[in-house]
mmCIF file of C-alpha atoms and ligand atoms in Angstrom:
data_model
loop_
_atom_site.group_PDB
_atom_site.id
_atom_site.type_symbol
_atom_site.label_atom_id
_atom_site.label_comp_id
_atom_site.label_asym_id
_atom_site.label_seq_id
_atom_site.Cartn_x
_atom_site.Cartn_y
_atom_site.Cartn_z
ATOM 1 C CA MET A 1 4.378 -8.133 -19.412
ATOM 2 C CA ALA A 2 7.087 -5.720 -20.533
ATOM 3 C CA LYS A 3 9.849 -5.667 -17.929
ATOM 4 C CA ASN A 4 10.260 -1.928 -17.456
ATOM 5 C CA GLY A 5 8.418 1.228 -16.920
ATOM 6 C CA VAL A 6 5.045 0.169 -15.498
ATOM 7 C CA ARG A 7 3.378 3.204 -13.837
ATOM 8 C CA MET A 8 0.652 1.992 -11.512
ATOM 9 C CA ALA A 9 -1.057 2.442 -8.154
ATOM 10 C CA LEU A 10 -2.265 -0.442 -5.988
ATOM 11 C CA PHE A 11 -5.462 0.595 -4.294
ATOM 12 C CA GLY A 12 -7.675 -1.114 -1.691
ATOM 13 C CA PRO A 13 -8.503 -1.372 2.015
ATOM 14 C CA PRO A 14 -5.953 -2.180 4.741
ATOM 15 C CA GLY A 15 -5.137 -5.877 4.798
ATOM 16 C CA VAL A 16 -6.032 -6.527 1.154
ATOM 17 C CA GLY A 17 -2.420 -7.345 0.249
ATOM 18 C CA LYS A 18 -1.102 -4.184 -1.462
ATOM 19 C CA GLY A 19 2.391 -4.525 0.069
ATOM 20 C CA THR A 20 2.628 -8.238 -0.838
ATOM 21 C CA GLN A 21 1.550 -7.642 -4.416
ATOM 22 C CA ALA A 22 3.786 -4.567 -4.815
ATOM 23 C CA ALA A 23 6.796 -6.659 -3.825
ATOM 24 C CA LEU A 24 5.900 -9.365 -6.360
ATOM 25 C CA ILE A 25 5.325 -6.865 -9.156
ATOM 26 C CA ARG A 26 8.530 -5.042 -8.374
ATOM 27 C CA GLU A 27 10.479 -8.291 -8.738
ATOM 28 C CA SER A 28 8.968 -9.042 -12.103
ATOM 29 C CA ALA A 29 8.811 -5.482 -13.508
ATOM 30 C CA GLY A 30 11.861 -3.842 -11.951
ATOM 31 C CA ALA A 31 9.836 -0.737 -11.030
ATOM 32 C CA ALA A 32 10.244 1.243 -7.781
ATOM 33 C CA HIS A 33 7.979 0.095 -4.899
ATOM 34 C CA ILE A 34 6.756 3.303 -3.279
ATOM 35 C CA SER A 35 4.986 2.713 0.026
ATOM 36 C CA THR A 36 4.147 5.859 2.009
ATOM 37 C CA GLY A 37 3.434 3.603 5.038
ATOM 38 C CA ASP A 38 6.971 2.141 4.904
ATOM 39 C CA ALA A 39 8.503 5.630 4.416
ATOM 40 C CA LEU A 40 6.522 6.970 7.438
ATOM 41 C CA ARG A 41 7.464 3.949 9.641
ATOM 42 C CA LYS A 42 11.106 4.517 8.713
ATOM 43 C CA ALA A 43 10.934 8.229 9.546
ATOM 44 C CA ALA A 44 9.216 7.358 12.869
ATOM 45 C CA ALA A 45 11.919 4.750 13.737
ATOM 46 C CA GLU A 46 14.635 7.312 12.928
ATOM 47 C CA GLY A 47 12.896 9.782 15.220
ATOM 48 C CA THR A 48 12.735 12.692 12.696
ATOM 49 C CA ALA A 49 10.279 15.497 13.466
ATOM 50 C CA VAL A 50 8.020 14.401 10.614
ATOM 51 C CA GLY A 51 8.272 10.781 11.679
ATOM 52 C CA LEU A 52 7.295 11.454 15.273
ATOM 53 C CA LYS A 53 4.330 13.582 14.208
ATOM 54 C CA ALA A 54 3.191 10.897 11.792
ATOM 55 C CA LYS A 55 3.520 8.126 14.381
ATOM 56 C CA SER A 56 0.811 9.550 16.614
ATOM 57 C CA TYR A 57 -1.681 9.297 13.727
ATOM 58 C CA MET A 58 -0.466 5.892 12.552
ATOM 59 C CA ASP A 59 -0.699 4.225 15.957
ATOM 60 C CA ARG A 60 -4.344 5.163 16.194
ATOM 61 C CA GLY A 61 -5.083 4.077 12.627
ATOM 62 C CA GLU A 62 -5.763 7.617 11.491
ATOM 63 C CA LEU A 63 -4.540 9.109 8.203
ATOM 64 C CA VAL A 64 -1.393 11.222 8.409
ATOM 65 C CA PRO A 65 -2.174 14.787 7.136
ATOM 66 C CA ASP A 66 -2.216 15.177 3.348
ATOM 67 C CA GLU A 67 0.596 17.732 3.102
ATOM 68 C CA ILE A 68 3.089 15.459 4.928
ATOM 69 C CA VAL A 69 2.268 12.378 2.835
ATOM 70 C CA ILE A 70 2.143 14.277 -0.472
ATOM 71 C CA ALA A 71 5.606 15.753 0.160
ATOM 72 C CA ILE A 72 7.016 12.304 0.920
ATOM 73 C CA ALA A 73 5.454 10.643 -2.134
ATOM 74 C CA LYS A 74 6.624 13.442 -4.468
ATOM 75 C CA ASP A 75 10.150 13.232 -3.120
ATOM 76 C CA ILE A 76 10.408 9.463 -3.657
ATOM 77 C CA LEU A 77 8.740 9.641 -7.092
ATOM 78 C CA GLY A 78 11.182 12.353 -8.205
ATOM 79 C CA ARG A 79 14.175 10.276 -7.064
ATOM 80 C CA GLU A 80 13.083 6.764 -8.009
ATOM 81 C CA GLY A 81 10.080 6.945 -10.339
ATOM 82 C CA ARG A 82 11.861 7.187 -13.700
ATOM 83 C CA ARG A 83 12.254 3.428 -14.102
ATOM 84 C CA GLY A 84 8.572 2.937 -13.399
ATOM 85 C CA PHE A 85 6.717 2.798 -10.110
ATOM 86 C CA ILE A 86 4.205 0.871 -8.054
ATOM 87 C CA LEU A 87 2.441 3.132 -5.587
ATOM 88 C CA ASP A 88 1.326 1.207 -2.487
ATOM 89 C CA GLY A 89 -1.016 2.951 -0.019
ATOM 90 C CA PHE A 90 -0.884 6.297 -1.892
ATOM 91 C CA PRO A 91 -3.112 8.137 -2.717
ATOM 92 C CA ARG A 92 -5.547 7.581 0.168
ATOM 93 C CA THR A 93 -7.661 10.764 -0.202
ATOM 94 C CA VAL A 94 -9.044 12.656 -3.193
ATOM 95 C CA VAL A 95 -6.779 15.605 -2.296
ATOM 96 C CA GLN A 96 -3.750 13.227 -2.576
ATOM 97 C CA ALA A 97 -5.072 11.832 -5.881
ATOM 98 C CA ARG A 98 -5.259 15.345 -7.383
ATOM 99 C CA ALA A 99 -1.775 16.244 -6.073
ATOM 100 C CA LEU A 100 -0.407 12.993 -7.570
ATOM 101 C CA ASP A 101 -1.928 13.735 -10.987
ATOM 102 C CA GLU A 102 -0.368 17.192 -10.990
ATOM 103 C CA ALA A 103 3.069 15.896 -9.921
ATOM 104 C CA LEU A 104 3.038 13.105 -12.530
ATOM 105 C CA ALA A 105 1.925 15.523 -15.254
ATOM 106 C CA GLN A 106 4.911 17.746 -14.407
ATOM 107 C CA LEU A 107 7.238 14.706 -14.549
ATOM 108 C CA ALA A 108 5.592 13.624 -17.837
ATOM 109 C CA MET A 109 4.912 10.147 -16.494
ATOM 110 C CA PRO A 110 1.162 9.753 -15.984
ATOM 111 C CA LEU A 111 -0.438 6.777 -14.275
ATOM 112 C CA GLN A 112 -1.310 3.890 -16.640
ATOM 113 C CA VAL A 113 -3.522 1.925 -14.274
ATOM 114 C CA VAL A 114 -4.972 1.868 -10.786
ATOM 115 C CA VAL A 115 -5.570 -1.693 -9.610
ATOM 116 C CA ASN A 116 -8.329 -1.818 -7.052
ATOM 117 C CA LEU A 117 -7.833 -4.925 -4.862
ATOM 118 C CA GLN A 118 -11.073 -6.207 -3.287
ATOM 119 C CA ALA A 119 -11.751 -8.671 -0.434
ATOM 120 C CA PRO A 120 -14.539 -9.140 2.152
ATOM 121 C CA GLU A 121 -14.124 -7.286 5.422
ATOM 122 C CA GLU A 122 -13.852 -10.451 7.594
ATOM 123 C CA GLU A 123 -10.901 -11.575 5.453
ATOM 124 C CA LEU A 124 -9.221 -8.155 5.913
ATOM 125 C CA VAL A 125 -9.579 -8.399 9.714
ATOM 126 C CA ARG A 126 -8.205 -11.974 9.663
ATOM 127 C CA ARG A 127 -5.160 -10.925 7.616
ATOM 128 C CA LEU A 128 -4.416 -7.808 9.687
ATOM 129 C CA SER A 129 -4.804 -9.366 13.109
ATOM 130 C CA GLY A 130 -2.570 -12.336 12.235
ATOM 131 C CA ARG A 131 0.192 -10.269 10.628
ATOM 132 C CA ARG A 132 3.616 -10.187 12.327
ATOM 133 C CA VAL A 133 6.589 -8.130 11.149
ATOM 134 C CA CYS A 134 10.288 -8.611 11.805
ATOM 135 C CA VAL A 135 11.518 -5.618 13.848
ATOM 136 C CA LYS A 136 14.987 -5.970 12.269
ATOM 137 C CA CYS A 137 14.486 -6.465 8.536
ATOM 138 C CA GLY A 138 10.775 -5.712 7.989
ATOM 139 C CA GLU A 139 9.832 -9.129 6.559
ATOM 140 C CA ASN A 140 6.118 -9.938 6.899
ATOM 141 C CA TYR A 141 4.565 -13.135 8.288
ATOM 142 C CA HIS A 142 1.084 -14.374 9.113
ATOM 143 C CA LEU A 143 0.267 -16.621 12.070
ATOM 144 C CA GLU A 144 -1.951 -18.867 9.893
ATOM 145 C CA SER A 145 -1.048 -18.463 6.243
ATOM 146 C CA LYS A 146 2.714 -17.694 6.445
ATOM 147 C CA PRO A 147 4.053 -18.721 9.883
ATOM 148 C CA PRO A 148 7.791 -18.453 10.601
ATOM 149 C CA THR A 149 9.671 -21.731 11.011
ATOM 150 C CA ALA A 150 10.505 -20.951 14.664
ATOM 151 C CA ALA A 151 7.695 -19.168 16.551
ATOM 152 C CA GLY A 152 8.444 -15.478 17.080
ATOM 153 C CA ALA A 153 11.674 -15.374 15.028
ATOM 154 C CA CYS A 154 12.320 -14.157 11.471
ATOM 155 C CA ASP A 155 13.378 -16.888 8.946
ATOM 156 C CA ALA A 156 15.425 -14.362 7.031
ATOM 157 C CA CYS A 157 17.500 -12.733 9.755
ATOM 158 C CA GLY A 158 16.475 -14.292 13.144
ATOM 159 C CA GLY A 159 15.025 -10.914 14.340
ATOM 160 C CA GLU A 160 12.122 -10.738 16.717
ATOM 161 C CA LEU A 161 8.595 -10.751 15.225
ATOM 162 C CA ALA A 162 6.166 -8.146 16.540
ATOM 163 C CA GLN A 163 2.640 -6.982 15.901
ATOM 164 C CA ARG A 164 2.334 -3.507 14.391
ATOM 165 C CA ASP A 165 0.555 -1.133 16.817
ATOM 166 C CA ASP A 166 -1.961 -0.371 14.100
ATOM 167 C CA ASP A 167 -2.725 -4.113 13.622
ATOM 168 C CA LYS A 168 -4.257 -4.259 17.132
ATOM 169 C CA PRO A 169 -8.050 -4.712 17.204
ATOM 170 C CA GLU A 170 -9.137 -1.133 17.985
ATOM 171 C CA ALA A 171 -6.768 0.380 15.417
ATOM 172 C CA ILE A 172 -7.955 -2.134 12.767
ATOM 173 C CA ARG A 173 -11.554 -1.098 13.283
ATOM 174 C CA ASN A 174 -10.528 2.526 13.040
ATOM 175 C CA ARG A 175 -8.504 1.976 9.845
ATOM 176 C CA LEU A 176 -11.399 0.208 8.126
ATOM 177 C CA GLY A 177 -13.721 3.083 9.090
ATOM 178 C CA VAL A 178 -11.258 5.677 7.803
ATOM 179 C CA TYR A 179 -10.913 3.692 4.587
ATOM 180 C CA ARG A 180 -14.697 3.696 3.966
ATOM 181 C CA GLU A 181 -15.040 7.393 4.756
ATOM 182 C CA LYS A 182 -11.924 9.002 3.257
ATOM 183 C CA THR A 183 -10.211 6.568 0.912
ATOM 184 C CA ALA A 184 -13.026 4.705 -0.883
ATOM 185 C CA PRO A 185 -14.119 7.968 -2.661
ATOM 186 C CA VAL A 186 -10.802 7.869 -4.550
ATOM 187 C CA ILE A 187 -12.275 4.905 -6.473
ATOM 188 C CA ASP A 188 -14.795 7.236 -8.128
ATOM 189 C CA TYR A 189 -12.069 9.753 -8.898
ATOM 190 C CA TYR A 190 -10.166 7.129 -10.915
ATOM 191 C CA ALA A 191 -13.246 5.456 -12.415
ATOM 192 C CA ASP A 192 -14.086 8.828 -13.951
ATOM 193 C CA ARG A 193 -10.647 8.870 -15.559
ATOM 194 C CA SER A 194 -10.956 5.327 -16.969
ATOM 195 C CA VAL A 195 -7.790 3.968 -15.388
ATOM 196 C CA LEU A 196 -9.443 1.812 -12.688
ATOM 197 C CA ARG A 197 -9.369 -2.012 -12.860
ATOM 198 C CA ASN A 198 -10.968 -4.194 -10.165
ATOM 199 C CA VAL A 199 -9.217 -7.389 -9.034
ATOM 200 C CA ASP A 200 -10.614 -10.002 -6.642
ATOM 201 C CA ALA A 201 -7.904 -10.286 -3.963
ATOM 202 C CA SER A 202 -9.683 -12.692 -1.596
ATOM 203 C CA GLY A 203 -7.551 -15.726 -2.644
ATOM 204 C CA PRO A 204 -3.898 -16.651 -2.069
ATOM 205 C CA ALA A 205 -1.241 -14.080 -3.000
ATOM 206 C CA ASP A 206 0.191 -16.015 -5.971
ATOM 207 C CA GLN A 207 -3.250 -16.323 -7.523
ATOM 208 C CA VAL A 208 -3.906 -12.587 -7.105
ATOM 209 C CA PHE A 209 -0.471 -11.840 -8.609
ATOM 210 C CA ARG A 210 -1.272 -13.889 -11.750
ATOM 211 C CA LYS A 211 -4.478 -11.856 -12.215
ATOM 212 C CA ILE A 212 -2.561 -8.593 -11.943
ATOM 213 C CA GLU A 213 0.141 -9.764 -14.336
ATOM 214 C CA SER A 214 -2.401 -10.700 -16.975
ATOM 215 C CA LEU A 215 -4.149 -7.367 -16.500
ATOM 216 C CA LEU A 216 -0.877 -5.461 -16.899
ATOM 217 C CA GLY A 217 -0.085 -7.522 -19.991
ATOM 218 C CA SER A 218 -3.396 -6.535 -21.563
ATOM 219 C CA ILE A 219 -2.916 -2.867 -20.769
ATOM 220 C CA ARG A 220 0.666 -2.590 -21.922
ATOM 221 C CA GLY A 221 0.255 -4.726 -24.999
HETATM 222 P P1 AMP B 1 0.169 1.175 5.445
HETATM 223 O O1 AMP B 1 1.462 0.542 5.774
HETATM 224 O O2 AMP B 1 0.033 1.577 3.986
HETATM 225 O O3 AMP B 1 -1.026 0.396 5.935
HETATM 226 O O4 AMP B 1 0.127 2.587 6.225
HETATM 227 C C1 AMP B 1 0.181 2.623 7.627
HETATM 228 C C2 AMP B 1 -0.293 3.950 8.151
HETATM 229 O O5 AMP B 1 0.508 4.996 7.633
HETATM 230 C C3 AMP B 1 -1.717 4.309 7.786
HETATM 231 O O6 AMP B 1 -2.682 3.723 8.626
HETATM 232 C C4 AMP B 1 -1.663 5.837 7.921
HETATM 233 O O7 AMP B 1 -1.659 6.217 9.271
HETATM 234 C C5 AMP B 1 -0.278 6.155 7.383
HETATM 235 N N1 AMP B 1 -0.316 6.357 5.900
HETATM 236 C C6 AMP B 1 0.302 5.624 4.936
HETATM 237 N N2 AMP B 1 0.042 6.093 3.724
HETATM 238 C C7 AMP B 1 -0.778 7.152 3.901
HETATM 239 C C8 AMP B 1 -1.432 8.088 3.032
HETATM 240 N N3 AMP B 1 -1.298 7.953 1.674
HETATM 241 N N4 AMP B 1 -2.198 9.072 3.593
HETATM 242 C C9 AMP B 1 -2.298 9.190 4.927
HETATM 243 N N5 AMP B 1 -1.762 8.361 5.802
HETATM 244 C C10 AMP B 1 -0.974 7.351 5.314
#
């Protein structure tokens, strides 16, 4: 794979591993990792007006309104997208997908590929409910597949590990329902534009990463 300039979106249901794969691709391709979820959590932690409004939706597993998320994504793309980008968790509605196309056309950097990560629902629930996140540095763990060396403490910085409010059982059910209803239709939007590639993401992260790398290699020549 060429080392610079990939312009892609990682698509798929909550828990499928978009964040994990985005971090791996960023390391190998040097592109900006743009996660609207991370940006919203940061704004909420800082207590900005937008962040506090967003938090009430996020804690319930609802989508944050399009206009808020579109403004955030455009801002980050404008600042960081020139060296290539990996969108993670955006777009999540057809309205967002259209706004993204327009913004990228204006910036003359259209999407090359949308990678649609797929895994069975029981695997998504297992991954989400076992996820723990360091409150200090944001590092992700999983109680079964990636446990910390000392229970409850981050290997990287020693910070406390916590469960995201939206990884609790009721919010997980809600997020999967919202995905089916509002986000899955985005698949058709991209399939119609011939940029969609499906990838089986039910296996371990390194295996999924190898599939994505080979796909990117074939697309970018
Ligand atoms: P994530 O970290 O991508 O799972 O996002 C966590 C939460 O942030 C989601 O459940 C939504 O509440 C909100 N969020 C993130 N990205 C978007 C988006 N593109 N559209 C609407 N809400 C979003």
